[in-house]
Amino acid sequence: MQFDLLIINGTLMDPGFGFTKKADLGIKDGKIAKVFDEGKLTRKVIDKFPAESIVDAEGAIVTPGLVDIHVHFREPGREDKETIQSGSRAAAAGGFTTVACMPNTQPAIDNQETVKFVTSLAEKGDCRVYCVGAITKNRDGEELSEIGDLVKAGVVAISDDGDYLQNPEMMRRALEYARMFDIPVISHAEDEFLAGGGIVNESFESSRLGMQGRPAVAEEIAILRDIKLAGLTGGRLHIAHVSTAGGVEAIRRGKAEGVKVTAEVAPHHFTLTDDLIGEKFDTNLRVNPPIRSEADRQAMIKGLIDGTIDCIATDHAPHTEEEKDVEFDQASPGMIGLETSLGLAITELSDRGYLAIPDLLRKMSSNPAKIIGLEPNSLNEGEVADITIFDPEARWVVKKEKFLSKSKNSPFVGRKLKGKIKATVMGGRITYRAK
Ligand code: DOR
């Protein structure tokens, strides 16, 4: 059989299907055409193959393509921060083959035309891009979007991300519609009345720094309300970027009561704590919800371990140098995350013994895929060749000039990480190869 691409010498790890083995992959027409158990692919075949179409995965793990269900690609409207093209390149560099874009673009993704615009641009990109549609028109919390139309255009979820949908009656209806279409409602759970105007976590640190705080209770109340509404309606609720111990506990209880609630955590919330802010006032540490306390960070890790938190999602939020090179309280909230996500997860979670690599990969591929209703990627013969290849032992230092994202607003620049992407393959095409 003639192949288009060979991935050789790697260790296949498909946590969704529960196998780890040494094997080579033959890719043809965008699909995994053949899995060769160790030693079955002969030297003769490999030697005849063009070198640029071979990925040598020696020492690396070959795994189903990573999925990030929370990114901001800024197109349409703020192409100076990120475009679908640049964002999808950054995604591929981070090992992602699929992402879901949040609708807080300008204009918002609240109608079929904008969904079509984004998805048509993504066709030429380096990863699969799905849209999350806005729950309300213009994301202003006043009037529901035409949710049926959005679903017809292909949205995989609805959310007013960046803002909490304050009106509980509207959230109830959103969950009812979402239930009809079997899509989740993604909640940016921070009560605006409690959090609004806050810059950092409300804590001893916020008092010390003299900055207005965003209290944990703003998140906890918002999550509790939405879980109640999800229970009432039977709709699927997904909590975006959970950051507080109380929030995790509310989700744990919701799940125990049988409510259809899932949750994600962003790498910065299981890695960073708010005491770092006063060190250098790095504006890249300003994010919503804010970086919290060590106890909250520990709760994120516990939630990941016991399954309360289903997946890791970056909340990749690009901002320009001008928007970050200002006083801390003037800086736009958000940080990029696609290119550091796997390295942070391996360094902070696997290497410290909290999550074994297969469990981690489940939280970065099959679990997030299922939440947005996609078939999880897999390494079985006949499956679409969306594949991530990474060296779990390789150490590297995050460098600003190496980011492929258009924006460079990462607080992780200079950090030493373990676990490095070697190559990413999407639909049988190499979308990223480390130099
Ligand atoms: O810090 C954030 N930035 N949090 C969000 O929810 C939105 C994001 C953005 O779009 O910049």
Short mmCIF file of C-alpha atoms and ligand atoms in Angstrom, two decimals, residues 72 74 104 161-162 188 241 287-288 315 317 319 333-334, ligand 1:
data_model
loop_
_atom_site.label_atom_id
_atom_site.label_comp_id
_atom_site.label_asym_id
_atom_site.label_seq_id
_atom_site.Cartn_x
_atom_site.Cartn_y
_atom_site.Cartn_z
CA HIS A 72 -10.33 33.53 21.27
CA ARG A 74 -10.40 37.62 17.42
CA ASN A 104 -16.71 37.65 21.70
CA ASP A 161 -18.11 34.11 27.30
CA GLY A 162 -16.35 37.10 28.73
CA HIS A 188 -18.48 32.30 32.08
CA HIS A 241 -12.36 28.23 33.37
CA VAL A 287 -7.11 37.60 33.54
CA ASN A 288 -10.81 36.91 34.15
CA ASP A 315 -8.84 30.39 27.28
CA ALA A 317 -6.85 35.31 24.85
CA HIS A 319 -3.94 41.02 23.35
CA PRO A 333 -7.55 40.80 30.79
CA GLY A 334 -6.36 37.55 29.26
O1 DOR B 1 -9.39 37.25 30.70
C1 DOR B 1 -10.21 36.97 29.84
N1 DOR B 1 -10.05 37.38 28.57
N2 DOR B 1 -11.30 36.28 30.18
C2 DOR B 1 -12.31 36.10 29.32
O2 DOR B 1 -13.26 35.44 29.68
C3 DOR B 1 -12.28 36.71 27.97
C4 DOR B 1 -10.90 36.88 27.53
C5 DOR B 1 -10.74 37.76 26.30
O3 DOR B 1 -11.53 37.61 25.37
O4 DOR B 1 -9.80 38.53 26.25
#
